[in-house]
Short mmCIF file of C-alpha atoms and ligand atoms in Angstrom, two decimals:
data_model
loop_
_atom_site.label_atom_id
_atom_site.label_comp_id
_atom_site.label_asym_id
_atom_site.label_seq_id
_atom_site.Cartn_x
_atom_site.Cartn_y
_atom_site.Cartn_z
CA UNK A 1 110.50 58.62 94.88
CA UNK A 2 110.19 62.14 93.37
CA UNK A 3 108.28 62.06 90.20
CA UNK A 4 110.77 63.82 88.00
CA UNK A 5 109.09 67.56 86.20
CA UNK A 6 108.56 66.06 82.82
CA UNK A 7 106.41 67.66 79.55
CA UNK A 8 103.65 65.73 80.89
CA UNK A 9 103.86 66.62 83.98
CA UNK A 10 103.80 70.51 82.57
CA UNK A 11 101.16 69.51 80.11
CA UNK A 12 98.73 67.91 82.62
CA UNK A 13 99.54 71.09 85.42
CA UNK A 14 98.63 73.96 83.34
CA UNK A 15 96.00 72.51 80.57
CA UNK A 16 93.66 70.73 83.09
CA UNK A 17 92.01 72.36 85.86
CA UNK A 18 90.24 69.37 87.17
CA UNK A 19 93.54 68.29 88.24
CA UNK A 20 94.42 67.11 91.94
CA UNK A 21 96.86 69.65 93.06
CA UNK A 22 100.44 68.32 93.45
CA UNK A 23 102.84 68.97 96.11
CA UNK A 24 105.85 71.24 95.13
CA UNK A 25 109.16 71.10 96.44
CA UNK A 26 111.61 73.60 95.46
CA UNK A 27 115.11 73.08 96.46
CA UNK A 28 118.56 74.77 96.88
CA UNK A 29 116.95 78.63 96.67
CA UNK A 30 117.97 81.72 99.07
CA UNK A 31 114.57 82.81 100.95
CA UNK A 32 114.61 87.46 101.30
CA UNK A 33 112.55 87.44 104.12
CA UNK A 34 110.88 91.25 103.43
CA UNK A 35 110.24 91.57 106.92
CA UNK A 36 113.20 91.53 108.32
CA UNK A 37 115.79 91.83 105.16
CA UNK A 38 117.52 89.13 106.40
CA UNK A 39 118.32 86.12 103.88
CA UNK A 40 117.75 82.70 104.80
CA UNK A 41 120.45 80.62 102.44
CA UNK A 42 119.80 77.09 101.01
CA UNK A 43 116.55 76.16 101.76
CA UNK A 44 113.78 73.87 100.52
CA UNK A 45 110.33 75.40 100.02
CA UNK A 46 107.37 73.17 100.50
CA UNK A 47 104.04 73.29 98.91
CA UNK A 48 100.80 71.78 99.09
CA UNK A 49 97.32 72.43 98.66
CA UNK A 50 98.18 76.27 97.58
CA UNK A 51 99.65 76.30 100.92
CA UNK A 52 103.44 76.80 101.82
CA UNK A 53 103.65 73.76 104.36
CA UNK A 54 107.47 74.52 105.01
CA UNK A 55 110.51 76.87 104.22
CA UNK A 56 113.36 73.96 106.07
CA UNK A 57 117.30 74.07 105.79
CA UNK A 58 119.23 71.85 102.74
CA UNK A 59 119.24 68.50 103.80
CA UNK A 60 115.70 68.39 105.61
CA UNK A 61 112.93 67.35 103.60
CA UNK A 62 109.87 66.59 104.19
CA UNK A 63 108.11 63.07 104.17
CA UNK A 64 107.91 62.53 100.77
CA UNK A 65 104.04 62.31 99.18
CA UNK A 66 103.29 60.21 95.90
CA UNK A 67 102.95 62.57 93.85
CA UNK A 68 105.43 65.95 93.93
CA UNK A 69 106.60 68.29 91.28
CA UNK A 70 110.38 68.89 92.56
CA UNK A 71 112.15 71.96 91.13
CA UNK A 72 115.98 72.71 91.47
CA UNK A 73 116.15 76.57 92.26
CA UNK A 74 119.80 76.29 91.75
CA UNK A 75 120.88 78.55 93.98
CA UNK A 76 118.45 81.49 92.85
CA UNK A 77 116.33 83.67 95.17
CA UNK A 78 113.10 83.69 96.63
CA UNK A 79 110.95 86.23 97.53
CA UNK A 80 107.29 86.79 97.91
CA UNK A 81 106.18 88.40 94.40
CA UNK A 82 105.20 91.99 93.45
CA UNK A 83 101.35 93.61 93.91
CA UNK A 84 100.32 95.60 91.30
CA UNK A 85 97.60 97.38 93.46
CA UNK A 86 96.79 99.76 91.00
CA UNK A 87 95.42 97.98 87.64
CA UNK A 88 92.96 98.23 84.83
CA UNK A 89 91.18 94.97 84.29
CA UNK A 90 90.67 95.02 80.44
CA UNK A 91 86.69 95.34 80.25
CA UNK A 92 84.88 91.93 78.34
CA UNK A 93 81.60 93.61 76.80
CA UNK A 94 81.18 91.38 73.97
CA UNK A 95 82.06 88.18 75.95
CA UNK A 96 85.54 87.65 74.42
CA UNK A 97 88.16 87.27 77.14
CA UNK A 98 91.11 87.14 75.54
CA UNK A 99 92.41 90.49 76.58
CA UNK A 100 91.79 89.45 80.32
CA UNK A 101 93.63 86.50 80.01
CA UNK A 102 96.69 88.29 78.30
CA UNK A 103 97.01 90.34 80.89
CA UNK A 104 96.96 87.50 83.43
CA UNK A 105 100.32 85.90 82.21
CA UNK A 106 101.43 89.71 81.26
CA UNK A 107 101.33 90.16 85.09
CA UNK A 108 102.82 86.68 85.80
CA UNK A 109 105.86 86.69 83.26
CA UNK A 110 106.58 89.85 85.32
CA UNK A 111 106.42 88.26 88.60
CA UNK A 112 103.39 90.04 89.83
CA UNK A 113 101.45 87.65 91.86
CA UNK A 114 98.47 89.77 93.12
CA UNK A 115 96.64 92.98 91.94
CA UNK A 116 94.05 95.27 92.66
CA UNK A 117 92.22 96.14 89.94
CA UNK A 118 90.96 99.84 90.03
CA UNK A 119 87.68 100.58 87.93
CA UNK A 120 85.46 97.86 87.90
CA UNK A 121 82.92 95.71 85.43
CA UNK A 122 80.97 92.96 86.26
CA UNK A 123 82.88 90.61 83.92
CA UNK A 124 85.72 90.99 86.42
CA UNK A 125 84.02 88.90 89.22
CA UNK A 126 83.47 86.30 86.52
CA UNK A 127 87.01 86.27 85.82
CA UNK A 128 88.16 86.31 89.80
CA UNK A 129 85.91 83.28 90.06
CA UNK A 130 87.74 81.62 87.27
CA UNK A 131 90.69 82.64 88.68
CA UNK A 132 90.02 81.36 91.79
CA UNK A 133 88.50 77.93 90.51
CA UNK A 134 91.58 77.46 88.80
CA UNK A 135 90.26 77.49 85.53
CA UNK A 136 92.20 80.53 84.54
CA UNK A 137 96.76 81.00 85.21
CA UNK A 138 96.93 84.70 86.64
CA UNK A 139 97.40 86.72 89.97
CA UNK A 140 95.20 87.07 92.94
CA UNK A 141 92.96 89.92 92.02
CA UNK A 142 90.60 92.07 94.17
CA UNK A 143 88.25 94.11 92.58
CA UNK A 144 87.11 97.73 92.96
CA UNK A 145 83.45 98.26 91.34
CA UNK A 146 82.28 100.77 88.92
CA UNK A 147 83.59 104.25 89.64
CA UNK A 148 81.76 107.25 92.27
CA UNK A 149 82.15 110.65 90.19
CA UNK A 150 80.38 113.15 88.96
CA UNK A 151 77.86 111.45 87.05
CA UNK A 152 77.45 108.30 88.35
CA UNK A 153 76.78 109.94 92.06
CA UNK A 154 74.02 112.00 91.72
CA UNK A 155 73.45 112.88 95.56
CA UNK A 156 74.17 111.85 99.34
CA UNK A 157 71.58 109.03 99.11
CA UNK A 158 72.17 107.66 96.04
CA UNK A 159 75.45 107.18 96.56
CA UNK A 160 75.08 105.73 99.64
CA UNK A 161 72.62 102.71 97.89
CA UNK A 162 75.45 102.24 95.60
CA UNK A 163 77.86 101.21 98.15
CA UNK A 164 75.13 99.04 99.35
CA UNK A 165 74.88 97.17 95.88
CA UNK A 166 78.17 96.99 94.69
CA UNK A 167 79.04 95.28 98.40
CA UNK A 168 76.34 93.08 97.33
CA UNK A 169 77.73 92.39 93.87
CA UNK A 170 80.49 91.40 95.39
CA UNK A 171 83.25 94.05 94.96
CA UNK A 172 86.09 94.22 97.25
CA UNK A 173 87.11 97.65 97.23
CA UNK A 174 85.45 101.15 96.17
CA UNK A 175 86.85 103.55 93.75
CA UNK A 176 86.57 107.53 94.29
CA UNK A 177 86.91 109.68 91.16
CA UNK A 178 86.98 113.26 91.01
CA UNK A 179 83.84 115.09 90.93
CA UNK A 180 82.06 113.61 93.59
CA UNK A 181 80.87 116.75 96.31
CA UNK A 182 82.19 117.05 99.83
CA UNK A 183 78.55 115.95 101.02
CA UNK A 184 77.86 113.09 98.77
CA UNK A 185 81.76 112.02 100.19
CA UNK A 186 80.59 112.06 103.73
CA UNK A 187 77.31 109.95 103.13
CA UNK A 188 79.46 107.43 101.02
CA UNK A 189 82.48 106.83 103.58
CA UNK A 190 79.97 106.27 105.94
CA UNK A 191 77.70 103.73 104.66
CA UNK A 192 81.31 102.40 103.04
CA UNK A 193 82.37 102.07 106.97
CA UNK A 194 79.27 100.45 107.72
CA UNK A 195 79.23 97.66 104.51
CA UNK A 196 83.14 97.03 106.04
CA UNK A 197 84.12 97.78 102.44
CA UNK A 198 87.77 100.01 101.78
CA UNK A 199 87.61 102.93 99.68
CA UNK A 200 90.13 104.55 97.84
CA UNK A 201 91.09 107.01 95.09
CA UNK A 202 91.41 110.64 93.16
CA UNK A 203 90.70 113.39 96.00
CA UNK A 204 87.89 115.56 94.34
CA UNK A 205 88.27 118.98 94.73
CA UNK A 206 85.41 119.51 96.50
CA UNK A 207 86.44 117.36 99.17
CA UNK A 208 90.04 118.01 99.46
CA UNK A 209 92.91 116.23 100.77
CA UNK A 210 91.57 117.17 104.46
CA UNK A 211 88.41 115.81 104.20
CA UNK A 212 89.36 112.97 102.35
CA UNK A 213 91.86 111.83 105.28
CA UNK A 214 89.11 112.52 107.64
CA UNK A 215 86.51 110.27 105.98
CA UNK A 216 88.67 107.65 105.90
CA UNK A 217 90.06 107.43 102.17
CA UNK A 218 91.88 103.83 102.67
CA UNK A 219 94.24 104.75 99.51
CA UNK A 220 95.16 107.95 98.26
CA UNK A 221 95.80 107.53 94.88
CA UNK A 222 98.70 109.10 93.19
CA UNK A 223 99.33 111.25 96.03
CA UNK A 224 96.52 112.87 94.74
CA UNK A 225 95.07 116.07 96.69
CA UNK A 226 98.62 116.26 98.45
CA UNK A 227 100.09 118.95 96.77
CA UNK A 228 96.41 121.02 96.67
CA UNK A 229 96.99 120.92 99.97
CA UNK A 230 100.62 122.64 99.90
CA UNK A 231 99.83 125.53 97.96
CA UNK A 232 99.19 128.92 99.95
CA UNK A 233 95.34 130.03 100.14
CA UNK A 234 96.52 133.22 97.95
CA UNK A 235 96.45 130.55 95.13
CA UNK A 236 93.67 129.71 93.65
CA UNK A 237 93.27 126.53 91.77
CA UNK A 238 92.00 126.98 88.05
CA UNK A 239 91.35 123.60 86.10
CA UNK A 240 91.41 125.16 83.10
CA UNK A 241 95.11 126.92 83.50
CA UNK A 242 96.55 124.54 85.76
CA UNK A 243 97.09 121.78 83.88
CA UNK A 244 96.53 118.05 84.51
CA UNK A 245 96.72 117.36 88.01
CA UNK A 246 97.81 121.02 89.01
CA UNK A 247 101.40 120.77 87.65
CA UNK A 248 101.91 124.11 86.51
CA UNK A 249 101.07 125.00 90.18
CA UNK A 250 104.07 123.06 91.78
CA UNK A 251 106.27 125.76 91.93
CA UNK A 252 104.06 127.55 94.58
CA UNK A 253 103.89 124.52 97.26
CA UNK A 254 104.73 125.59 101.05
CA UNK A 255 106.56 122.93 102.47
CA UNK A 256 106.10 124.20 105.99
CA UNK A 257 102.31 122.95 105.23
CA UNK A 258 103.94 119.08 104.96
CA UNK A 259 104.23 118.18 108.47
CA UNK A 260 100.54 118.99 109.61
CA UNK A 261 99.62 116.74 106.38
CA UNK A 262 101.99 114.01 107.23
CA UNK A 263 100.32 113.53 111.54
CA UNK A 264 97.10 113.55 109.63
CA UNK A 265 98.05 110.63 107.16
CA UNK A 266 99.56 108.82 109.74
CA UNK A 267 96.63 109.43 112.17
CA UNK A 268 94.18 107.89 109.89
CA UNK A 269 96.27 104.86 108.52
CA UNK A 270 95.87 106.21 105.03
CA UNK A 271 98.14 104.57 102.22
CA UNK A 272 99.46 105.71 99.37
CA UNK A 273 99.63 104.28 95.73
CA UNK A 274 102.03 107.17 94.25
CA UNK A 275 101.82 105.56 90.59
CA UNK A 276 104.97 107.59 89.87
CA UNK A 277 106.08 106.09 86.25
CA UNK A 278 102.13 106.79 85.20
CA UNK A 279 103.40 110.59 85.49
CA UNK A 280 106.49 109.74 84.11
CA UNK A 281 105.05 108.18 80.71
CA UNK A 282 101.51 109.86 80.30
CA UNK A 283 102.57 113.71 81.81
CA UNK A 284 106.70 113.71 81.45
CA UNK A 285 108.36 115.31 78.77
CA UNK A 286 109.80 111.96 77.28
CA UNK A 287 107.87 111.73 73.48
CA UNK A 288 105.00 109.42 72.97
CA UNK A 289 107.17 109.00 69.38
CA UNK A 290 109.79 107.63 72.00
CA UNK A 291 107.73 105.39 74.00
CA UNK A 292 105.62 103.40 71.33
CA UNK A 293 109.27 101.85 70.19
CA UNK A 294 109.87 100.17 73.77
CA UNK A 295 109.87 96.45 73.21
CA UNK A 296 106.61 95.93 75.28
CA UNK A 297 104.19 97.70 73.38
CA UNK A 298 104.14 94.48 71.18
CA UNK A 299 101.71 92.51 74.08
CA UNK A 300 99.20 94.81 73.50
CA UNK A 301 96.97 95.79 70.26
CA UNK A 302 97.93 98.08 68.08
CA UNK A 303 94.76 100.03 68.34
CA UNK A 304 95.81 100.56 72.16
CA UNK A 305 99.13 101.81 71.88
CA UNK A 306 97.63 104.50 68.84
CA UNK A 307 95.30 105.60 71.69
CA UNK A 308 97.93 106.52 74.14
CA UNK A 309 99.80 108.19 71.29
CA UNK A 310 97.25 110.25 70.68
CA UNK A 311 96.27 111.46 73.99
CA UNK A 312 100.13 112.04 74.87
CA UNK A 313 100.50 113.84 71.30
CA UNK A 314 97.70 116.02 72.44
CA UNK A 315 98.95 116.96 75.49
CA UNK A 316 102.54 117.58 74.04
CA UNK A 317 100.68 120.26 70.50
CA UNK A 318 99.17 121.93 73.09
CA UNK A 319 102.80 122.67 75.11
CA UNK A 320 101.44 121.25 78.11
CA UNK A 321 104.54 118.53 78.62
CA UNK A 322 107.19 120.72 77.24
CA UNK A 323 109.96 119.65 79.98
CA UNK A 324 110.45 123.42 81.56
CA UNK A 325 106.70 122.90 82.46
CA UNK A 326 106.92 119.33 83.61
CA UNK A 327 110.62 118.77 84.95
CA UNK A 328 109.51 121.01 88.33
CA UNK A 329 106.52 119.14 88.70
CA UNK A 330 108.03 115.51 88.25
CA UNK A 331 111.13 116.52 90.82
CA UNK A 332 108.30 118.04 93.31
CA UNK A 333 106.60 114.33 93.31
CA UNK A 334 109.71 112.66 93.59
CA UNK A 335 110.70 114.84 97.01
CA UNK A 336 107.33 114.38 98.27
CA UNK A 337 107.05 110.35 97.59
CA UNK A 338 110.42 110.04 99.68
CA UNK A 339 109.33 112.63 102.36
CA UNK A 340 106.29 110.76 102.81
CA UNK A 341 107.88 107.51 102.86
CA UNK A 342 110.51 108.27 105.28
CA UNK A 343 107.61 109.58 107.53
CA UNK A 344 106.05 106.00 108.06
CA UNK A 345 103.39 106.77 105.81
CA UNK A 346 102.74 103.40 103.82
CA UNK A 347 103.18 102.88 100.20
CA UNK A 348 101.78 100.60 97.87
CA UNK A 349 103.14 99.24 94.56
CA UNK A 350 101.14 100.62 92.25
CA UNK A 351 101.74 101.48 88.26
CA UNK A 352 98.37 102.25 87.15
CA UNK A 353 98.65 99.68 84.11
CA UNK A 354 97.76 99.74 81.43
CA UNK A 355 97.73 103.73 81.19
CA UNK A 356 99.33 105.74 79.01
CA UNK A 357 102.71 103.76 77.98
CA UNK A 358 102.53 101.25 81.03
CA UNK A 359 101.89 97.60 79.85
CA UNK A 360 100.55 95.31 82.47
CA UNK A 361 103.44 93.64 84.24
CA UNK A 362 106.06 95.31 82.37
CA UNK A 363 105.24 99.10 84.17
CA UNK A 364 105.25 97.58 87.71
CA UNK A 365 109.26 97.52 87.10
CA UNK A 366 109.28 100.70 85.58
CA UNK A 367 107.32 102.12 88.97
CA UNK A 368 110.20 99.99 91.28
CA UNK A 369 112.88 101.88 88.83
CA UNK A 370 111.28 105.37 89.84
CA UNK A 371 111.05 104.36 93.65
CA UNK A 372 114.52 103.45 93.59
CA UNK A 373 115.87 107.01 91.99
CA UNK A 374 113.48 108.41 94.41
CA UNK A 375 115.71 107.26 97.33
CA UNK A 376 113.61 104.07 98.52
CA UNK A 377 115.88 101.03 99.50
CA UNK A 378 115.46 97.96 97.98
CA UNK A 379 113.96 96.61 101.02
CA UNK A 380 111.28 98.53 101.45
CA UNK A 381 110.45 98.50 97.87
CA UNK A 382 109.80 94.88 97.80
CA UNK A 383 107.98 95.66 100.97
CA UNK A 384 105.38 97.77 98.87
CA UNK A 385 104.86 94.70 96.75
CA UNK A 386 104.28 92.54 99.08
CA UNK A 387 103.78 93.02 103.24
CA UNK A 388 102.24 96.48 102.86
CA UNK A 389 99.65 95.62 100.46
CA UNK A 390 98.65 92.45 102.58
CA UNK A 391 97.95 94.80 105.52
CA UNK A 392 96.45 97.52 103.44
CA UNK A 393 93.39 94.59 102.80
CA UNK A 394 94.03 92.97 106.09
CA UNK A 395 95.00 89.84 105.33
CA UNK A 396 99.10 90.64 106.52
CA UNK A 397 99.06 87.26 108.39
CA UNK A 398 97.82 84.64 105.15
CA UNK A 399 99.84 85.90 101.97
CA UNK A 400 103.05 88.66 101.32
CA UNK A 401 105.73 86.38 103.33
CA UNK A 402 107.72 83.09 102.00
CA UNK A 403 106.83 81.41 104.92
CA UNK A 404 105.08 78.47 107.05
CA UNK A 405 101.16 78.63 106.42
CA UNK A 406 101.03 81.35 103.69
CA UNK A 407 99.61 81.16 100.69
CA UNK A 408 101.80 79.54 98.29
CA UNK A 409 102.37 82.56 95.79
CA UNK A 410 106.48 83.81 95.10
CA UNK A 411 108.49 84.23 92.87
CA UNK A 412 111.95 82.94 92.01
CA UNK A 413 114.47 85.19 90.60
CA UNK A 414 118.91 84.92 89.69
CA UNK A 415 120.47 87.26 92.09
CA UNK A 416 119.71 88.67 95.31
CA UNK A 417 117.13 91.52 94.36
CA UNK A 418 118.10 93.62 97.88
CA UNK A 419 121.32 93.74 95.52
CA UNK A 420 119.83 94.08 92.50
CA UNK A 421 115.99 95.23 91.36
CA UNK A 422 116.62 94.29 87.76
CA UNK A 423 116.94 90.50 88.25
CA UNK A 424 112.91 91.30 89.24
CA UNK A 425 111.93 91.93 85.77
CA UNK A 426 113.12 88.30 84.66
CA UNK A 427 111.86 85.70 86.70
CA UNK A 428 113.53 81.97 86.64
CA UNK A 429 109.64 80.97 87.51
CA UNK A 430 106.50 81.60 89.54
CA UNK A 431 104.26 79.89 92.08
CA UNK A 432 100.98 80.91 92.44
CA UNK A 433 98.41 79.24 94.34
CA UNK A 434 101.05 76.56 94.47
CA UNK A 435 101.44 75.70 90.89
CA UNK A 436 105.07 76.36 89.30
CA UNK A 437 105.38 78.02 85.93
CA UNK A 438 108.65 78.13 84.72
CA UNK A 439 110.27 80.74 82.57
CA UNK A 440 109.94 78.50 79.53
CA UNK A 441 106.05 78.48 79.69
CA UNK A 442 106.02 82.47 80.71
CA UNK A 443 108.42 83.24 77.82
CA UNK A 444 105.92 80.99 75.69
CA UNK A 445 102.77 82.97 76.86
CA UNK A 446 104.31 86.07 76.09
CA UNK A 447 105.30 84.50 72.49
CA UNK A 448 101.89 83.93 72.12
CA UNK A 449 100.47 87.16 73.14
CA UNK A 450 102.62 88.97 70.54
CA UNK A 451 102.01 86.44 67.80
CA UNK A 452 98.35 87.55 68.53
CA UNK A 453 99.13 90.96 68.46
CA UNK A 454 101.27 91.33 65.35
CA UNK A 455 101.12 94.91 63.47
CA UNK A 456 101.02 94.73 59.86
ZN1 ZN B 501 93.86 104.27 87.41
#
């Protein structure tokens, strides 16, 4: 017999972590295979030991264990979660790790299953290990260290030693801010090749987006350095005029220099994380007065949501985001995400959360809505959540696929979301590391999170 999914069973799944892992068996759901696009209708998904042990047709189940959790996906659909792969861990300086663990079931209530978490803090690796140990509900995280730039790399050497130690600390991933010179760049890729440790990030202008593909940048963030590399050499580039992130120099990109850009990218195996809705909320021409009303500024402090009114509102008295100024510059990103895309070049999902008006979880369907109206098929933008950013860290063949032998993370959602993208930002439930959380229990996190969050 089945042991039926009672309160008890929820109770004694998600409040002790000393548990024995139960099998799962979720019945009666449509499996989107992302690889192929194809659907695979009516099937039974089978879980154990974090583990998906099979993915069989109605009517063949497995030998049944004593003890298994079975779920009715009543005809919903499966498919293998969303990657945020560019996130801010909050920071835990004073111990407390409540906004951490917020943003855990901020990510999973929006069916994000795995992210890569961008600047890093050594209470991060204490909370992977929790997460890991099971002590803690949230999505598979890798961790980038503390950031190179301009201060913190001081020269070739030194910056070489601190690939060495944050290796050692046990980062996964490097993170390349602007400022950093095209020597100390060289030194770092390097020993970064040599510590078998990916790097990614801002291009700094000293390095350009040249160099940067040529020293092995594994990620390109935000298409950075791209359109640097577009403009004419009659333009010079002046930080002080040009605005954040060049914008007021878009109108002056040569196309003709794409192509030469594009072999290059491909060349190397470079990805992209284009982060488009981060432009869209922290540089469009949308309000910040219009943004702090959306209904998911209420999971995060007040104090936060002031501080990305203010640095919008600053941006905006100084006339920098009036839209004849930013509308060129948001269109110009838009073209070159799709050109780049249709190229081969690989993207990753990536929101940059929580920046400016992106709330963990909720922004990673604001960045699908922008990849969409880009001209990206549905398809491959559940492939940037999922496939691409398994190969990006190598690991294509254990997790990003609903199938035999993967990890047991996915997500199950109403309709068919090669159909429709929306039904993404509700999900029926979640599976990670082979525990189901239904909608009730997200729905109840997030009541919780906003309870603790209420503005006077
Ligand atoms: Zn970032």
């Amino acid at each position: 017999m089945y042991l039926k999914l009672s309160i008890f069973t929820f109770l004694a799944i998600f409040f002790s972590p000393f548990l024995v892992a139960q099998d799962l068996l979720l019945t009666g759901v449509n499996v989107v295979s992302v690889e192929t696009g194809q659907l695979l209708e009516n099937r039974s998904i089978y879980v154990r030991d974090g583990k998906i042990k099979a993915v069989l047709p109605a009517g063949l189940l497995p030998q049944e264990s004593q003890k298994v959790v079975r779920i009715d996906g009543n005809g919903g659909f499966v498919f293998p979660g969303l990657a945020e792969f560019h996130a801010h861990l909050p920071v835990s300086s004073d111990g407390s790790t409540q906004l951490q663990e917020e943003s855990m079931w901020l990510y999973l209530a929006n069916g994000v299953v795995r992210i890569r978490s961008m600047l890093g803090h050594p209470s991060h690796i204490a909370l992977r290990e929790k997460l890991n140990a099971g002590q803690l509900m949230g999505p598979r995280t890798y961790i980038s260290g503390p950031s190179f730039n301009a201060n913190s790399v001081t020269d070739p050497a030194q910056g070489a030693a601190m690939v060495k130690s944050q290796k050692q600390e046990g980062y996964d991933h490097l993170k390349i801010h602007p400022g950093v010179l095209s020597d100390e760049m060289k030194v770092i890729a390097t020993a970064a090749k040599a510590e078998n440790i990916p790097f990614g990030g801002h291009v700094p202008l000293d390095v350009g987006i040249h160099q940067a593909l040529e020293d092995g940048f594994k990620s390109i963030e935000h298409m950075d350095g791209y359109m640097e590399g577009l403009l004419p050499s009659t333009v010079t580039i002046d930080p002080t005029t040009s605005g954040p992130f060049n914008l007021n120099l878009s109108s002056q990109v040569d196309w003709s220099k794409l192509p030469e850009l594009i072999q290059k990218t491909l060349d190397q195996g470079t990805y992209l994380a284009p982060t488009l809705t981060l432009f869209d909320r922290y540089f469009g021409y949308i309000p910040a007065d219009t943004f702090r009303l959306a209904p998911e500024m209420k999971y995060l402090p007040g104090m936060q949501i002031q501080q990305w009114v203010n640095t919008k509102k600053q941006l905006e008295r100084a006339g920098m985001l009036d839209k004849e100024k930013v509308a060129p510059y948001l269109a110009f990103r838009r073209k070159l995400f799709l050109e780049l895309h249709r190229a081969g070049i690989p993207m990753l999902m990536a929101s940059d959360s929580p920046q400016v008006f992106n709330v963990p979880g909720f922004s990673i369907h604001h960045e699908i809505a922008l990849m969409s109206e880009a001209g990206m098929s549905n398809l491959e933008i559940l492939k940037t959540g999922s496939i691409v950013p398994a190969k990006y860290m190598g690991t294509e063949s254990s997790w990003g696929q609903v199938k035999e032998g993967f990890d047991a993370d996915f997500v199950l959602v109403e309709n068919n979301p090669l159909l429709d993208l929306k039904t993404l930002q509700k999900p029926v439930g979640v599976v990670i590391r082979g525990q189901w959380i239904g909608r009730e229990e997200l729905q109840s996190q997030l009541d919780r999170i906003e309870k603790n969050h209420l503005r006077n």
